[in-house]
Amino acid sequence: IVWHIAGNLESRFTDFLETDGEKAWRDRESEFERRLATPAEVRAKWEEGWGVVLNTLDQLADADLSATITIRGIPLTVDEALFRSLAHTSYHVGQIVYIAKGLRASSWNYLTIPPGGSAAYNADPALEKAADHAQALERPQSGSMDG
């Protein structure tokens, strides 16, 4: 799934305003092939795709949001294409989280409120503030996927 997300993001956001989002050089079918990859290779692939997105977004201006681009020959405004990419990517990220949760089982570290934790969280919803949430994400946690 990481290879597919990276391939999709690289294709869609390379020459974003100038060329169709489905590039001739993309080999979409190979993105779904089984592969053995180290955690470092997975992270590098992930960062490769997101690097293209972030570079492109840095270059966009507000006026670009109403420009028309194409994806597979279908015209979309830039803001429509961004929403489309957000929906597509979040769908696949959800798949990754679901698979990871299954693999980690009882050692899974919940990304949101854990089952049975709603009452305690509602009593002190500190992570509803963006800065607190970002800080919590930066803290190393036991059972996290970074180890």
CSV table of N, CA and C in Angstrom, one decimal:
chain,number,residue,atom,x,y,z
A,1,ILE,N,0.8,-1.2,0.0
A,1,ILE,CA,0.0,0.0,0.0
A,1,ILE,C,0.9,1.2,0.0
A,2,VAL,N,2.0,1.2,0.7
A,2,VAL,CA,2.9,2.4,0.8
A,2,VAL,C,3.4,2.6,-0.7
A,3,TRP,N,3.8,1.6,-1.4
A,3,TRP,CA,4.3,1.8,-2.8
A,3,TRP,C,3.2,2.4,-3.6
A,4,HIS,N,1.9,2.0,-3.4
A,4,HIS,CA,0.8,2.6,-4.2
A,4,HIS,C,0.6,4.0,-3.9
A,5,ILE,N,0.6,4.4,-2.6
A,5,ILE,CA,0.4,5.8,-2.2
A,5,ILE,C,1.6,6.6,-2.7
A,6,ALA,N,2.8,6.2,-2.6
A,6,ALA,CA,3.9,6.9,-3.1
A,6,ALA,C,3.8,7.1,-4.6
A,7,GLY,N,3.5,6.0,-5.3
A,7,GLY,CA,3.4,6.1,-6.8
A,7,GLY,C,2.3,7.1,-7.2
A,8,ASN,N,1.2,7.0,-6.5
A,8,ASN,CA,0.1,7.9,-6.8
A,8,ASN,C,0.5,9.4,-6.6
A,9,LEU,N,1.1,9.6,-5.4
A,9,LEU,CA,1.4,11.0,-5.1
A,9,LEU,C,2.5,11.5,-6.0
A,10,GLU,N,3.5,10.7,-6.4
A,10,GLU,CA,4.5,11.1,-7.3
A,10,GLU,C,3.9,11.5,-8.7
A,11,SER,N,3.0,10.6,-9.1
A,11,SER,CA,2.4,10.8,-10.4
A,11,SER,C,1.6,12.1,-10.5
A,12,ARG,N,0.7,12.2,-9.5
A,12,ARG,CA,-0.3,13.3,-9.4
A,12,ARG,C,0.4,14.6,-9.2
A,13,PHE,N,1.5,14.7,-8.4
A,13,PHE,CA,2.0,16.0,-8.0
A,13,PHE,C,3.3,16.4,-8.8
A,14,THR,N,3.8,15.5,-9.6
A,14,THR,CA,4.9,15.9,-10.5
A,14,THR,C,4.4,16.8,-11.6
A,15,ASP,N,5.0,17.9,-11.8
A,15,ASP,CA,4.5,18.9,-12.9
A,15,ASP,C,3.0,19.0,-12.7
A,16,PHE,N,2.5,19.3,-11.5
A,16,PHE,CA,1.1,19.3,-11.1
A,16,PHE,C,0.2,20.2,-12.0
A,17,LEU,N,0.7,21.4,-12.3
A,17,LEU,CA,-0.1,22.3,-13.0
A,17,LEU,C,0.0,22.2,-14.5
A,18,GLU,N,1.0,21.4,-15.0
A,18,GLU,CA,1.3,21.4,-16.4
A,18,GLU,C,0.9,20.1,-17.1
A,19,THR,N,1.0,19.0,-16.4
A,19,THR,CA,0.8,17.7,-17.2
A,19,THR,C,-0.3,16.9,-16.5
A,20,ASP,N,-0.9,15.9,-17.2
A,20,ASP,CA,-1.9,15.1,-16.6
A,20,ASP,C,-1.3,14.4,-15.4
A,21,GLY,N,-2.1,14.2,-14.4
A,21,GLY,CA,-1.7,13.5,-13.2
A,21,GLY,C,-1.4,12.1,-13.3
A,22,GLU,N,-1.8,11.4,-14.3
A,22,GLU,CA,-1.5,10.0,-14.5
A,22,GLU,C,-0.3,10.0,-15.5
A,23,LYS,N,0.9,9.9,-15.0
A,23,LYS,CA,2.1,9.9,-15.9
A,23,LYS,C,2.3,8.6,-16.6
A,24,ALA,N,2.9,8.8,-17.8
A,24,ALA,CA,3.2,7.6,-18.7
A,24,ALA,C,4.2,6.7,-18.0
A,25,TRP,N,5.1,7.3,-17.2
A,25,TRP,CA,6.2,6.5,-16.6
A,25,TRP,C,5.7,5.7,-15.3
A,26,ARG,N,4.5,6.0,-14.8
A,26,ARG,CA,4.1,5.3,-13.7
A,26,ARG,C,3.7,3.9,-14.0
A,27,ASP,N,4.1,2.9,-13.2
A,27,ASP,CA,3.7,1.5,-13.4
A,27,ASP,C,2.9,1.1,-12.2
A,28,ARG,N,1.6,1.5,-12.3
A,28,ARG,CA,0.7,1.3,-11.2
A,28,ARG,C,0.5,-0.1,-10.7
A,29,GLU,N,0.5,-1.0,-11.7
A,29,GLU,CA,0.3,-2.4,-11.4
A,29,GLU,C,1.4,-3.0,-10.5
A,30,SER,N,2.7,-2.5,-10.7
A,30,SER,CA,3.8,-3.0,-9.9
A,30,SER,C,3.7,-2.5,-8.5
A,31,GLU,N,3.0,-1.4,-8.2
A,31,GLU,CA,2.8,-0.9,-6.9
A,31,GLU,C,2.1,-1.9,-5.9
A,32,PHE,N,1.4,-2.8,-6.5
A,32,PHE,CA,0.6,-3.8,-5.7
A,32,PHE,C,1.3,-5.2,-5.6
A,33,GLU,N,2.5,-5.3,-6.2
A,33,GLU,CA,3.2,-6.6,-6.1
A,33,GLU,C,3.7,-6.8,-4.7
A,34,ARG,N,3.7,-8.1,-4.4
A,34,ARG,CA,4.3,-8.5,-3.0
A,34,ARG,C,5.7,-8.2,-3.1
A,35,ARG,N,6.2,-7.7,-1.9
A,35,ARG,CA,7.7,-7.4,-1.8
A,35,ARG,C,8.1,-7.5,-0.4
A,36,LEU,N,9.3,-7.8,-0.2
A,36,LEU,CA,10.0,-7.8,1.1
A,36,LEU,C,10.7,-6.4,1.2
A,37,ALA,N,10.4,-5.7,2.2
A,37,ALA,CA,11.1,-4.4,2.3
A,37,ALA,C,11.4,-4.2,3.8
A,38,THR,N,12.6,-3.6,4.0
A,38,THR,CA,13.0,-3.2,5.4
A,38,THR,C,12.2,-2.0,5.9
A,39,PRO,N,12.1,-1.8,7.2
A,39,PRO,CA,11.4,-0.6,7.6
A,39,PRO,C,12.1,0.7,7.0
A,40,ALA,N,13.4,0.7,6.8
A,40,ALA,CA,14.0,1.9,6.2
A,40,ALA,C,13.6,2.1,4.8
A,41,GLU,N,13.4,1.0,4.0
A,41,GLU,CA,12.9,1.1,2.6
A,41,GLU,C,11.5,1.6,2.6
A,42,VAL,N,10.7,1.1,3.5
A,42,VAL,CA,9.3,1.6,3.5
A,42,VAL,C,9.2,3.0,3.8
A,43,ARG,N,10.0,3.5,4.8
A,43,ARG,CA,10.0,4.9,5.2
A,43,ARG,C,10.6,5.7,4.0
A,44,ALA,N,11.6,5.3,3.3
A,44,ALA,CA,12.2,6.0,2.2
A,44,ALA,C,11.1,6.2,1.1
A,45,LYS,N,10.4,5.1,0.8
A,45,LYS,CA,9.4,5.2,-0.2
A,45,LYS,C,8.3,6.1,0.2
A,46,TRP,N,7.8,6.1,1.4
A,46,TRP,CA,6.8,7.0,1.9
A,46,TRP,C,7.3,8.4,1.8
A,47,GLU,N,8.5,8.7,2.2
A,47,GLU,CA,9.0,10.1,2.2
A,47,GLU,C,9.2,10.5,0.8
A,48,GLU,N,9.5,9.6,-0.1
A,48,GLU,CA,9.7,10.0,-1.5
A,48,GLU,C,8.4,10.5,-2.1
A,49,GLY,N,7.3,9.8,-1.9
A,49,GLY,CA,6.0,10.3,-2.4
A,49,GLY,C,5.6,11.6,-1.7
A,50,TRP,N,5.7,11.7,-0.4
A,50,TRP,CA,5.3,12.9,0.3
A,50,TRP,C,6.2,14.1,0.0
A,51,GLY,N,7.4,13.8,-0.3
A,51,GLY,CA,8.4,14.9,-0.7
A,51,GLY,C,7.9,15.6,-2.0
A,52,VAL,N,7.4,14.8,-2.9
A,52,VAL,CA,6.9,15.5,-4.2
A,52,VAL,C,5.6,16.3,-3.8
A,53,VAL,N,4.7,15.8,-3.0
A,53,VAL,CA,3.5,16.6,-2.6
A,53,VAL,C,3.9,17.8,-1.9
A,54,LEU,N,4.8,17.8,-0.9
A,54,LEU,CA,5.1,18.9,-0.1
A,54,LEU,C,5.8,20.0,-1.0
A,55,ASN,N,6.7,19.5,-1.9
A,55,ASN,CA,7.4,20.5,-2.8
A,55,ASN,C,6.4,21.2,-3.7
A,56,THR,N,5.4,20.5,-4.2
A,56,THR,CA,4.4,21.1,-5.1
A,56,THR,C,3.5,22.0,-4.3
A,57,LEU,N,3.1,21.6,-3.1
A,57,LEU,CA,2.2,22.5,-2.3
A,57,LEU,C,2.9,23.8,-1.9
A,58,ASP,N,4.2,23.7,-1.7
A,58,ASP,CA,5.0,24.9,-1.3
A,58,ASP,C,5.0,25.9,-2.5
A,59,GLN,N,4.8,25.4,-3.7
A,59,GLN,CA,4.9,26.3,-4.9
A,59,GLN,C,3.5,26.8,-5.3
A,60,LEU,N,2.4,26.3,-4.8
A,60,LEU,CA,1.1,26.7,-5.1
A,60,LEU,C,0.8,28.0,-4.5
A,61,ALA,N,0.0,28.9,-5.2
A,61,ALA,CA,-0.5,30.1,-4.7
A,61,ALA,C,-2.0,30.0,-4.6
A,62,ASP,N,-2.6,30.8,-3.8
A,62,ASP,CA,-4.1,30.8,-3.7
A,62,ASP,C,-4.8,30.9,-5.1
A,63,ALA,N,-4.2,31.7,-6.0
A,63,ALA,CA,-4.8,31.8,-7.3
A,63,ALA,C,-4.8,30.5,-8.1
A,64,ASP,N,-3.9,29.6,-7.8
A,64,ASP,CA,-3.8,28.3,-8.5
A,64,ASP,C,-5.0,27.4,-8.2
A,65,LEU,N,-5.7,27.6,-7.0
A,65,LEU,CA,-6.7,26.7,-6.6
A,65,LEU,C,-7.9,26.6,-7.6
A,66,SER,N,-8.1,27.6,-8.4
A,66,SER,CA,-9.2,27.6,-9.4
A,66,SER,C,-8.7,27.2,-10.7
A,67,ALA,N,-7.4,27.0,-10.9
A,67,ALA,CA,-6.9,26.5,-12.2
A,67,ALA,C,-7.4,25.1,-12.5
A,68,THR,N,-7.4,24.8,-13.8
A,68,THR,CA,-7.9,23.4,-14.2
A,68,THR,C,-6.7,22.6,-14.5
A,69,ILE,N,-6.7,21.4,-14.0
A,69,ILE,CA,-5.7,20.4,-14.3
A,69,ILE,C,-6.4,19.1,-14.8
A,70,THR,N,-5.7,18.1,-15.2
A,70,THR,CA,-6.3,16.9,-15.6
A,70,THR,C,-5.7,15.7,-14.9
A,71,ILE,N,-6.5,14.7,-14.6
A,71,ILE,CA,-6.1,13.4,-14.1
A,71,ILE,C,-6.8,12.4,-15.0
A,72,ARG,N,-6.0,11.6,-15.7
A,72,ARG,CA,-6.5,10.6,-16.6
A,72,ARG,C,-7.4,11.3,-17.7
A,73,GLY,N,-7.1,12.5,-18.1
A,73,GLY,CA,-7.8,13.2,-19.1
A,73,GLY,C,-9.1,13.9,-18.6
A,74,ILE,N,-9.4,13.7,-17.3
A,74,ILE,CA,-10.6,14.4,-16.7
A,74,ILE,C,-10.2,15.7,-16.1
A,75,PRO,N,-10.9,16.8,-16.6
A,75,PRO,CA,-10.5,18.1,-16.0
A,75,PRO,C,-11.1,18.3,-14.6
A,76,LEU,N,-10.2,18.8,-13.7
A,76,LEU,CA,-10.6,19.1,-12.3
A,76,LEU,C,-9.9,20.4,-12.0
A,77,THR,N,-10.6,21.2,-11.1
A,77,THR,CA,-9.9,22.4,-10.6
A,77,THR,C,-8.8,21.8,-9.6
A,78,VAL,N,-7.9,22.7,-9.3
A,78,VAL,CA,-6.8,22.3,-8.4
A,78,VAL,C,-7.4,21.9,-7.0
A,79,ASP,N,-8.3,22.7,-6.5
A,79,ASP,CA,-8.9,22.3,-5.2
A,79,ASP,C,-9.6,21.0,-5.3
A,80,GLU,N,-10.3,20.7,-6.4
A,80,GLU,CA,-11.0,19.4,-6.5
A,80,GLU,C,-9.9,18.3,-6.5
A,81,ALA,N,-8.8,18.5,-7.2
A,81,ALA,CA,-7.8,17.5,-7.3
A,81,ALA,C,-7.2,17.2,-5.9
A,82,LEU,N,-7.0,18.3,-5.2
A,82,LEU,CA,-6.4,18.2,-3.8
A,82,LEU,C,-7.4,17.4,-2.9
A,83,PHE,N,-8.6,17.7,-3.0
A,83,PHE,CA,-9.6,16.9,-2.2
A,83,PHE,C,-9.7,15.5,-2.6
A,84,ARG,N,-9.6,15.2,-3.9
A,84,ARG,CA,-9.6,13.9,-4.4
A,84,ARG,C,-8.4,13.1,-3.9
A,85,SER,N,-7.2,13.7,-3.9
A,85,SER,CA,-6.0,13.1,-3.4
A,85,SER,C,-6.1,12.9,-1.9
A,86,LEU,N,-6.6,13.8,-1.2
A,86,LEU,CA,-6.8,13.7,0.3
A,86,LEU,C,-7.7,12.5,0.6
A,87,ALA,N,-8.8,12.3,-0.1
A,87,ALA,CA,-9.7,11.2,0.1
A,87,ALA,C,-9.0,9.9,-0.2
A,88,HIS,N,-8.4,9.8,-1.4
A,88,HIS,CA,-7.7,8.6,-1.8
A,88,HIS,C,-6.6,8.2,-0.8
A,89,THR,N,-5.8,9.1,-0.4
A,89,THR,CA,-4.7,8.8,0.4
A,89,THR,C,-5.1,8.5,1.8
A,90,SER,N,-6.1,9.2,2.4
A,90,SER,CA,-6.6,8.8,3.7
A,90,SER,C,-7.3,7.5,3.7
A,91,TYR,N,-7.9,7.1,2.6
A,91,TYR,CA,-8.5,5.7,2.6
A,91,TYR,C,-7.4,4.7,2.7
A,92,HIS,N,-6.3,4.8,2.0
A,92,HIS,CA,-5.2,3.9,2.1
A,92,HIS,C,-4.5,3.9,3.4
A,93,VAL,N,-4.3,5.1,4.0
A,93,VAL,CA,-3.7,5.2,5.3
A,93,VAL,C,-4.5,4.5,6.3
A,94,GLY,N,-5.9,4.6,6.2
A,94,GLY,CA,-6.7,3.8,7.1
A,94,GLY,C,-6.5,2.3,6.9
A,95,GLN,N,-6.3,1.8,5.7
A,95,GLN,CA,-6.0,0.4,5.5
A,95,GLN,C,-4.7,0.0,6.2
A,96,ILE,N,-3.7,0.9,6.1
A,96,ILE,CA,-2.4,0.6,6.8
A,96,ILE,C,-2.6,0.5,8.3
A,97,VAL,N,-3.3,1.5,8.8
A,97,VAL,CA,-3.5,1.5,10.3
A,97,VAL,C,-4.3,0.2,10.7
A,98,TYR,N,-5.3,-0.2,9.9
A,98,TYR,CA,-6.1,-1.4,10.2
A,98,TYR,C,-5.2,-2.6,10.2
A,99,ILE,N,-4.3,-2.7,9.2
A,99,ILE,CA,-3.4,-3.9,9.1
A,99,ILE,C,-2.4,-3.9,10.3
A,100,ALA,N,-1.9,-2.7,10.6
A,100,ALA,CA,-0.9,-2.6,11.6
A,100,ALA,C,-1.5,-2.9,13.0
A,101,LYS,N,-2.7,-2.5,13.2
A,101,LYS,CA,-3.4,-2.8,14.5
A,101,LYS,C,-3.6,-4.3,14.6
A,102,GLY,N,-3.9,-5.0,13.5
A,102,GLY,CA,-4.1,-6.4,13.6
A,102,GLY,C,-2.8,-7.1,13.9
A,103,LEU,N,-1.7,-6.6,13.3
A,103,LEU,CA,-0.4,-7.2,13.5
A,103,LEU,C,0.2,-7.0,14.9
A,104,ARG,N,-0.1,-5.8,15.5
A,104,ARG,CA,0.4,-5.5,16.8
A,104,ARG,C,-0.5,-6.1,17.9
A,105,ALA,N,-1.7,-6.4,17.6
A,105,ALA,CA,-2.7,-6.9,18.6
A,105,ALA,C,-2.7,-6.1,19.9
A,106,SER,N,-2.5,-6.8,21.0
A,106,SER,CA,-2.6,-6.1,22.3
A,106,SER,C,-1.5,-5.1,22.5
A,107,SER,N,-0.4,-5.1,21.8
A,107,SER,CA,0.6,-4.1,22.0
A,107,SER,C,0.3,-2.8,21.1
A,108,TRP,N,-0.8,-2.8,20.4
A,108,TRP,CA,-1.1,-1.6,19.6
A,108,TRP,C,-1.3,-0.4,20.5
A,109,ASN,N,-0.7,0.7,20.1
A,109,ASN,CA,-0.8,2.0,20.7
A,109,ASN,C,-1.8,2.8,20.0
A,110,TYR,N,-3.0,3.0,20.5
A,110,TYR,CA,-4.1,3.7,19.8
A,110,TYR,C,-3.7,5.1,19.4
A,111,LEU,N,-4.1,5.5,18.2
A,111,LEU,CA,-3.8,6.8,17.6
A,111,LEU,C,-4.8,7.8,18.1
A,112,THR,N,-6.0,7.3,18.6
A,112,THR,CA,-7.0,8.2,19.1
A,112,THR,C,-7.4,7.7,20.5
A,113,ILE,N,-8.6,8.0,20.9
A,113,ILE,CA,-9.1,7.5,22.2
A,113,ILE,C,-9.3,6.0,22.2
A,114,PRO,N,-8.6,5.3,23.1
A,114,PRO,CA,-8.7,3.8,23.1
A,114,PRO,C,-10.1,3.4,23.6
A,115,PRO,N,-10.5,2.2,23.2
A,115,PRO,CA,-11.7,1.7,23.7
A,115,PRO,C,-11.8,1.7,25.3
A,116,GLY,N,-12.9,2.2,25.8
A,116,GLY,CA,-13.0,2.3,27.2
A,116,GLY,C,-12.4,3.6,27.8
A,117,GLY,N,-11.9,4.4,26.9
A,117,GLY,CA,-11.2,5.7,27.4
A,117,GLY,C,-12.0,6.9,27.1
A,118,SER,N,-13.2,6.8,26.6
A,118,SER,CA,-14.0,8.0,26.2
A,118,SER,C,-14.3,8.9,27.4
A,119,ALA,N,-14.8,8.4,28.5
A,119,ALA,CA,-15.2,9.2,29.7
A,119,ALA,C,-14.0,10.0,30.2
A,120,ALA,N,-12.8,9.3,30.3
A,120,ALA,CA,-11.6,10.0,30.8
A,120,ALA,C,-11.2,11.1,29.9
A,121,TYR,N,-11.2,10.8,28.6
A,121,TYR,CA,-10.8,11.8,27.6
A,121,TYR,C,-11.8,13.0,27.6
A,122,ASN,N,-13.1,12.7,27.7
A,122,ASN,CA,-14.1,13.8,27.7
A,122,ASN,C,-13.9,14.7,28.9
A,123,ALA,N,-13.4,14.1,30.0
A,123,ALA,CA,-13.2,14.9,31.2
A,123,ALA,C,-12.0,15.9,31.0
A,124,ASP,N,-11.1,15.6,30.1
A,124,ASP,CA,-9.9,16.4,29.9
A,124,ASP,C,-9.5,16.3,28.4
A,125,PRO,N,-10.2,16.9,27.5
A,125,PRO,CA,-10.0,16.7,26.1
A,125,PRO,C,-8.8,17.6,25.6
A,126,ALA,N,-7.6,17.4,26.2
A,126,ALA,CA,-6.4,18.2,25.9
A,126,ALA,C,-6.0,18.1,24.5
A,127,LEU,N,-6.1,16.9,23.9
A,127,LEU,CA,-5.6,16.7,22.5
A,127,LEU,C,-6.5,17.4,21.5
A,128,GLU,N,-7.6,18.0,21.9
A,128,GLU,CA,-8.4,18.7,20.9
A,128,GLU,C,-7.7,20.0,20.4
A,129,LYS,N,-6.7,20.4,21.2
A,129,LYS,CA,-5.9,21.6,20.8
A,129,LYS,C,-4.7,21.1,19.9
A,130,ALA,N,-4.6,21.7,18.7
A,130,ALA,CA,-3.6,21.2,17.7
A,130,ALA,C,-2.2,21.2,18.3
A,131,ALA,N,-1.8,22.2,19.1
A,131,ALA,CA,-0.4,22.2,19.6
A,131,ALA,C,-0.2,21.0,20.6
A,132,ASP,N,-1.2,20.7,21.4
A,132,ASP,CA,-1.1,19.6,22.3
A,132,ASP,C,-1.1,18.3,21.6
A,133,HIS,N,-1.9,18.2,20.5
A,133,HIS,CA,-1.9,16.9,19.7
A,133,HIS,C,-0.5,16.7,19.1
A,134,ALA,N,0.0,17.8,18.5
A,134,ALA,CA,1.3,17.7,17.8
A,134,ALA,C,2.4,17.3,18.8
A,135,GLN,N,2.4,17.8,20.0
A,135,GLN,CA,3.3,17.5,21.1
A,135,GLN,C,3.2,16.0,21.5
A,136,ALA,N,2.0,15.5,21.6
A,136,ALA,CA,1.7,14.1,21.9
A,136,ALA,C,2.3,13.2,20.8
A,137,LEU,N,2.2,13.6,19.6
A,137,LEU,CA,2.7,12.8,18.5
A,137,LEU,C,4.2,12.7,18.5
A,138,GLU,N,4.9,13.7,19.0
A,138,GLU,CA,6.3,13.7,19.1
A,138,GLU,C,6.9,12.9,20.2
A,139,ARG,N,6.1,12.7,21.3
A,139,ARG,CA,6.6,11.9,22.4
A,139,ARG,C,6.8,10.5,22.1
A,140,PRO,N,7.9,9.9,22.4
A,140,PRO,CA,8.1,8.4,22.2
A,140,PRO,C,7.1,7.7,23.2
A,141,GLN,N,6.5,6.7,22.6
A,141,GLN,CA,5.5,5.9,23.4
A,141,GLN,C,5.9,4.5,23.4
A,142,SER,N,5.7,3.8,24.5
A,142,SER,CA,6.0,2.4,24.5
A,142,SER,C,5.0,1.7,23.6
A,143,GLY,N,5.6,0.7,22.8
A,143,GLY,CA,4.7,0.0,21.9
A,143,GLY,C,4.5,0.7,20.6
A,144,SER,N,5.2,1.9,20.4
A,144,SER,CA,5.0,2.7,19.2
A,144,SER,C,5.6,1.9,18.0
A,145,MET,N,5.3,2.3,16.8
A,145,MET,CA,5.8,1.6,15.6
A,145,MET,C,7.2,2.1,15.3
A,146,ASP,N,7.8,3.0,16.0
A,146,ASP,CA,9.1,3.5,15.7
A,146,ASP,C,10.2,2.8,16.4
A,147,GLY,N,10.0,1.5,16.7
A,147,GLY,CA,11.1,0.9,17.4
A,147,GLY,C,11.3,-0.5,17.0
